[in-house]
Amino acid sequence: AINDLRNSVVAVLYEKDEEKKAELKKKVQTETMPNGLRMMETLLTSKGGNHFAGNQLTWADIAVYNFLEMVKERMGEPELDNCPNINKLLETVQNLPNIKKWEAARPETPY
């Protein structure tokens, strides 16, 4: 699911035709992303609402956090009002000491 969403975002970012890019971005923001996030919220909720796999942090949780941070930086804040468990997970990951440390110290890059 995350790779499908990532592919749709990357298609927008690399589109050279500005008119087509605007159309793609609108579709991603109004259709693709909300549908994907709704599906991910349902999955997360079915797993207890805290983690995507098992009962502790996994790479899946970090991958979702990383992806949504990338979306926020490149396309604007994704709409998460109807995703309380994703919001809770993002906050949990963001507040992990090593994640906070890395985000404060990481180099600025275009990617």
Coordinates of N, CA, C and O in Angstrom, one line a residue:
A1 N 0.8 -1.2 0.0 CA 0.0 0.0 0.0 C 0.9 1.3 0.0 O 0.6 2.2 -0.7
I2 N 1.9 1.3 0.8 CA 2.7 2.5 0.9 C 3.5 2.7 -0.4 O 3.6 3.8 -0.8
N3 N 3.9 1.6 -1.0 CA 4.6 1.8 -2.3 C 3.7 2.3 -3.4 O 4.1 3.1 -4.2
D4 N 2.4 1.9 -3.4 CA 1.5 2.4 -4.4 C 1.3 3.9 -4.1 O 1.3 4.7 -5.1
L5 N 1.1 4.3 -2.9 CA 1.0 5.8 -2.6 C 2.3 6.5 -3.0 O 2.2 7.6 -3.5
R6 N 3.4 5.9 -2.6 CA 4.7 6.6 -2.9 C 4.8 6.8 -4.4 O 5.3 7.8 -4.9
N7 N 4.5 5.8 -5.2 CA 4.6 5.8 -6.7 C 3.7 7.0 -7.2 O 4.1 7.7 -8.1
S8 N 2.5 7.2 -6.6 CA 1.7 8.2 -7.1 C 2.3 9.6 -6.8 O 2.2 10.5 -7.6
V9 N 2.9 9.7 -5.6 CA 3.5 11.0 -5.3 C 4.7 11.3 -6.1 O 4.9 12.4 -6.6
V10 N 5.5 10.2 -6.4 CA 6.7 10.4 -7.2 C 6.3 10.8 -8.6 O 7.0 11.6 -9.3
A11 N 5.2 10.2 -9.1 CA 4.8 10.6 -10.5 C 4.5 12.1 -10.5 O 4.8 12.8 -11.5
V12 N 3.9 12.7 -9.5 CA 3.7 14.1 -9.4 C 5.0 14.9 -9.4 O 5.2 15.8 -10.2
L13 N 5.9 14.5 -8.6 CA 7.1 15.2 -8.4 C 8.0 15.2 -9.6 O 8.7 16.2 -9.9
Y14 N 7.9 14.2 -10.4 CA 8.8 14.1 -11.6 C 8.1 14.5 -12.9 O 8.8 14.5 -14.0
E15 N 6.8 14.8 -12.8 CA 6.1 15.3 -14.1 C 6.7 16.6 -14.5 O 6.7 17.6 -13.7
K16 N 7.1 16.7 -15.8 CA 7.6 17.9 -16.3 C 6.6 18.9 -16.8 O 6.8 20.1 -16.7
D17 N 5.5 18.4 -17.4 CA 4.4 19.2 -17.9 C 3.6 19.8 -16.7 O 3.0 19.1 -16.0
E18 N 3.7 21.1 -16.5 CA 3.1 21.8 -15.3 C 1.6 21.6 -15.3 O 1.0 21.4 -14.2
E19 N 0.9 21.6 -16.4 CA -0.5 21.4 -16.4 C -0.9 19.9 -15.9 O -1.7 19.7 -15.1
K20 N -0.2 19.0 -16.5 CA -0.4 17.6 -16.1 C 0.0 17.4 -14.7 O -0.7 16.6 -13.9
K21 N 1.1 18.0 -14.2 CA 1.5 17.9 -12.9 C 0.4 18.4 -11.9 O 0.2 17.8 -10.9
A22 N -0.2 19.5 -12.2 CA -1.2 20.1 -11.4 C -2.4 19.1 -11.3 O -3.0 18.9 -10.2
E23 N -2.8 18.5 -12.4 CA -3.9 17.5 -12.5 C -3.5 16.3 -11.6 O -4.4 15.8 -10.8
L24 N -2.3 15.8 -11.8 CA -1.9 14.6 -11.0 C -1.9 14.9 -9.5 O -2.3 14.1 -8.7
K25 N -1.4 16.1 -9.2 CA -1.3 16.5 -7.7 C -2.7 16.6 -7.1 O -2.9 16.1 -6.0
K26 N -3.6 17.2 -7.9 CA -5.0 17.3 -7.4 C -5.6 15.9 -7.2 O -6.2 15.6 -6.1
K27 N -5.4 15.0 -8.1 CA -5.9 13.6 -8.0 C -5.3 12.9 -6.8 O -6.0 12.2 -6.0
V28 N -4.0 13.0 -6.6 CA -3.3 12.4 -5.5 C -3.9 13.0 -4.2 O -4.2 12.2 -3.2
Q29 N -4.0 14.3 -4.1 CA -4.5 14.9 -2.8 C -5.9 14.6 -2.5 O -6.3 14.6 -1.4
T30 N -6.8 14.5 -3.6 CA -8.2 14.4 -3.3 C -8.8 13.0 -3.4 O -9.8 12.7 -2.9
E31 N -8.0 12.1 -4.1 CA -8.5 10.7 -4.3 C -7.5 9.7 -3.8 O -7.9 8.9 -2.9
T32 N -6.4 9.6 -4.4 CA -5.4 8.6 -4.1 C -5.0 8.5 -2.6 O -5.1 7.5 -2.0
M33 N -4.5 9.7 -2.1 CA -4.0 9.7 -0.7 C -5.2 9.5 0.3 O -5.0 8.6 1.2
P34 N -6.3 10.1 0.2 CA -7.4 9.8 1.1 C -7.8 8.4 1.1 O -8.0 7.8 2.2
N35 N -7.9 7.8 -0.1 CA -8.3 6.4 -0.1 C -7.3 5.5 0.5 O -7.6 4.5 1.2
G36 N -6.0 5.7 0.2 CA -4.9 4.9 0.7 C -4.8 5.1 2.2 O -4.6 4.1 3.0
L37 N -5.0 6.3 2.7 CA -4.9 6.5 4.2 C -6.1 5.9 4.9 O -5.9 5.4 6.0
R38 N -7.2 5.9 4.3 CA -8.4 5.3 4.9 C -8.2 3.8 5.0 O -8.5 3.2 6.0
M39 N -7.6 3.2 4.0 CA -7.3 1.8 4.0 C -6.2 1.5 5.1 O -6.4 0.5 5.8
M40 N -5.2 2.3 5.2 CA -4.2 2.1 6.2 C -4.7 2.3 7.6 O -4.4 1.5 8.5
E41 N -5.6 3.3 7.8 CA -6.3 3.5 9.1 C -7.1 2.2 9.5 O -7.0 1.8 10.6
T42 N -7.8 1.7 8.5 CA -8.6 0.4 8.8 C -7.7 -0.7 9.2 O -8.0 -1.4 10.1
L43 N -6.6 -0.9 8.5 CA -5.6 -1.9 8.8 C -5.0 -1.7 10.2 O -5.0 -2.6 11.0
L44 N -4.6 -0.5 10.4 CA -4.0 -0.2 11.7 C -5.0 -0.4 12.9 O -4.6 -1.0 13.9
T45 N -6.2 0.0 12.7 CA -7.2 -0.2 13.7 C -7.5 -1.7 13.9 O -7.7 -2.1 15.0
S46 N -7.5 -2.5 12.8 CA -7.7 -3.9 13.0 C -6.6 -4.6 13.7 O -6.8 -5.7 14.3
K47 N -5.5 -4.0 13.8 CA -4.3 -4.5 14.5 C -4.2 -4.0 15.9 O -3.2 -4.2 16.6
G48 N -5.2 -3.3 16.4 CA -5.2 -2.8 17.7 C -5.0 -1.3 17.8 O -5.1 -0.7 18.9
G49 N -4.7 -0.6 16.7 CA -4.5 0.8 16.6 C -3.2 1.4 17.0 O -3.0 2.6 16.9
N50 N -2.3 0.6 17.5 CA -1.0 1.1 17.9 C 0.2 0.9 16.9 O 1.0 1.7 16.8
H51 N 0.2 -0.3 16.3 CA 1.3 -0.7 15.4 C 0.7 -1.5 14.3 O -0.3 -2.2 14.4
F52 N 1.4 -1.4 13.1 CA 0.9 -2.1 11.9 C 1.2 -3.6 12.0 O 0.5 -4.4 11.4
A53 N 2.1 -4.0 12.8 CA 2.5 -5.4 12.9 C 2.8 -5.7 14.4 O 3.7 -5.1 14.9
G54 N 2.2 -6.7 15.0 CA 2.5 -7.0 16.4 C 2.1 -6.0 17.4 O 1.3 -5.1 17.1
N55 N 2.8 -6.0 18.5 CA 2.5 -5.1 19.6 C 3.6 -4.2 20.0 O 3.7 -3.7 21.1
Q56 N 4.5 -4.0 19.1 CA 5.6 -3.1 19.3 C 6.1 -2.5 18.0 O 5.6 -2.9 16.9
L57 N 6.8 -1.4 18.1 CA 7.3 -0.7 16.9 C 8.0 -1.6 15.9 O 8.8 -2.5 16.3
T58 N 7.7 -1.5 14.6 CA 8.4 -2.2 13.6 C 8.8 -1.3 12.5 O 8.4 -0.1 12.5
W59 N 9.5 -1.8 11.5 CA 9.9 -1.0 10.3 C 8.6 -0.5 9.6 O 8.7 0.5 9.0
A60 N 7.5 -1.3 9.7 CA 6.3 -0.8 9.0 C 5.9 0.5 9.6 O 5.5 1.4 8.8
D61 N 5.9 0.7 10.9 CA 5.5 1.9 11.5 C 6.4 3.1 11.1 O 6.0 4.2 10.8
I62 N 7.7 2.8 11.1 CA 8.7 3.8 10.7 C 8.6 4.2 9.2 O 8.7 5.3 8.9
A63 N 8.3 3.2 8.4 CA 8.1 3.4 7.0 C 6.9 4.3 6.7 O 7.0 5.3 5.9
V64 N 5.8 4.1 7.4 CA 4.6 5.0 7.3 C 5.0 6.4 7.7 O 4.6 7.4 7.1
Y65 N 5.6 6.5 8.8 CA 6.0 7.8 9.3 C 6.9 8.5 8.3 O 6.7 9.7 8.0
N66 N 7.9 7.8 7.8 CA 8.9 8.4 6.9 C 8.1 8.9 5.6 O 8.4 10.0 5.1
F67 N 7.2 8.0 5.1 CA 6.5 8.4 3.9 C 5.6 9.6 4.1 O 5.6 10.5 3.3
L68 N 4.9 9.7 5.2 CA 4.0 10.8 5.4 C 4.8 12.1 5.7 O 4.3 13.2 5.3
E69 N 6.0 12.0 6.3 CA 6.8 13.2 6.4 C 7.3 13.7 5.0 O 7.3 14.9 4.8
M70 N 7.6 12.7 4.1 CA 8.0 13.1 2.8 C 6.9 13.8 2.1 O 7.1 14.8 1.4
V71 N 5.7 13.2 2.2 CA 4.5 13.8 1.6 C 4.3 15.3 2.1 O 4.1 16.2 1.3
K72 N 4.4 15.4 3.4 CA 4.2 16.8 4.0 C 5.2 17.8 3.4 O 4.9 18.9 3.1
E73 N 6.5 17.3 3.3 CA 7.5 18.2 2.8 C 7.4 18.6 1.4 O 7.7 19.7 1.0
R74 N 6.9 17.7 0.5 CA 6.9 17.9 -0.9 C 5.6 18.2 -1.5 O 5.5 18.8 -2.6
M75 N 4.5 17.9 -0.8 CA 3.1 18.1 -1.4 C 2.2 18.8 -0.4 O 1.0 19.0 -0.8
G76 N 2.6 19.1 0.8 CA 1.8 19.7 1.8 C 1.2 18.6 2.7 O 1.3 17.4 2.5
E77 N 0.7 19.1 3.8 CA 0.2 18.2 4.9 C -0.9 17.3 4.4 O -1.9 17.8 3.8
P78 N -0.7 16.0 4.5 CA -1.8 15.1 4.1 C -3.0 15.2 5.1 O -2.8 15.5 6.2
E79 N -4.2 15.0 4.6 CA -5.4 15.1 5.4 C -5.5 13.8 6.2 O -5.8 12.7 5.8
L80 N -5.4 14.0 7.5 CA -5.4 12.9 8.5 C -6.5 13.1 9.5 O -6.5 12.4 10.5
D81 N -7.5 14.0 9.3 CA -8.5 14.2 10.3 C -9.3 12.9 10.6 O -9.8 12.7 11.7
N82 N -9.5 12.1 9.6 CA -10.3 10.8 9.8 C -9.4 9.6 10.1 O -9.8 8.5 9.9
C83 N -8.1 9.9 10.5 CA -7.2 8.8 10.8 C -6.6 9.0 12.2 O -5.4 9.2 12.3
P84 N -7.4 8.8 13.2 CA -6.9 9.0 14.6 C -5.7 8.1 15.0 O -4.8 8.5 15.7
N85 N -5.8 6.9 14.5 CA -4.7 5.9 14.9 C -3.4 6.2 14.1 O -2.4 6.0 14.7
I86 N -3.5 6.6 12.9 CA -2.3 7.0 12.2 C -1.7 8.2 12.8 O -0.5 8.3 13.0
N87 N -2.6 9.2 13.2 CA -2.0 10.4 13.9 C -1.3 10.0 15.2 O -0.2 10.5 15.5
K88 N -1.9 9.1 15.9 CA -1.3 8.6 17.2 C 0.0 7.9 16.9 O 1.0 8.2 17.6
L89 N 0.1 7.1 15.9 CA 1.3 6.4 15.5 C 2.4 7.4 15.1 O 3.5 7.3 15.5
L90 N 2.0 8.4 14.3 CA 3.0 9.4 13.9 C 3.6 10.1 15.0 O 4.8 10.4 15.1
E91 N 2.7 10.5 16.0 CA 3.2 11.2 17.2 C 4.1 10.3 18.0 O 5.2 10.7 18.5
T92 N 3.8 9.0 18.1 CA 4.6 8.1 18.8 C 6.0 7.9 18.2 O 7.0 8.0 18.9
V93 N 6.0 7.8 16.9 CA 7.3 7.6 16.2 C 8.1 8.9 16.3 O 9.3 8.9 16.6
Q94 N 7.5 10.0 16.0 CA 8.1 11.3 16.1 C 8.8 11.6 17.4 O 9.8 12.3 17.5
N95 N 8.2 11.1 18.5 CA 8.7 11.4 19.8 C 9.7 10.3 20.4 O 10.2 10.4 21.5
L96 N 10.0 9.4 19.5 CA 11.1 8.4 19.9 C 12.4 9.2 20.0 O 12.8 9.9 19.1
P97 N 13.2 9.0 21.1 CA 14.4 9.7 21.3 C 15.4 9.7 20.1 O 15.9 10.7 19.7
N98 N 15.6 8.5 19.5 CA 16.5 8.4 18.4 C 16.0 9.1 17.1 O 16.8 9.6 16.3
I99 N 14.7 9.0 17.0 CA 14.1 9.7 15.8 C 14.2 11.2 16.0 O 14.6 11.9 15.1
K100 N 13.9 11.7 17.2 CA 14.0 13.1 17.4 C 15.5 13.6 17.2 O 15.7 14.7 16.6
K101 N 16.4 12.8 17.7 CA 17.8 13.2 17.6 C 18.2 13.2 16.1 O 18.9 14.2 15.7
W102 N 17.8 12.2 15.4 CA 18.2 12.2 13.9 C 17.6 13.4 13.2 O 18.2 14.1 12.4
E103 N 16.3 13.6 13.4 CA 15.6 14.7 12.7 C 16.3 16.1 13.1 O 16.3 17.0 12.2
A104 N 16.8 16.2 14.3 CA 17.4 17.5 14.7 C 18.8 17.7 14.0 O 19.2 18.8 13.8
A105 N 19.4 16.5 13.8 CA 20.8 16.6 13.3 C 21.0 16.3 11.8 O 22.1 16.5 11.3
R106 N 20.0 15.7 11.2 CA 20.2 15.2 9.8 C 20.6 16.4 8.9 O 20.1 17.5 9.1
P107 N 21.3 16.1 7.8 CA 21.7 17.2 6.9 C 20.5 17.5 6.0 O 19.6 16.7 5.8
E108 N 20.4 18.7 5.5 CA 19.4 19.1 4.6 C 19.8 18.6 3.2 O 20.9 18.7 2.7
T109 N 18.8 17.9 2.6 CA 19.0 17.3 1.3 C 17.8 17.6 0.4 O 16.7 17.8 1.0
P110 N 18.0 17.6 -0.9 CA 16.8 17.8 -1.7 C 15.9 16.6 -1.8 O 14.8 16.7 -2.4
Y111 N 16.2 15.5 -1.2 CA 15.4 14.3 -1.3 C 15.0 13.8 0.1 O 15.4 13.5 1.0

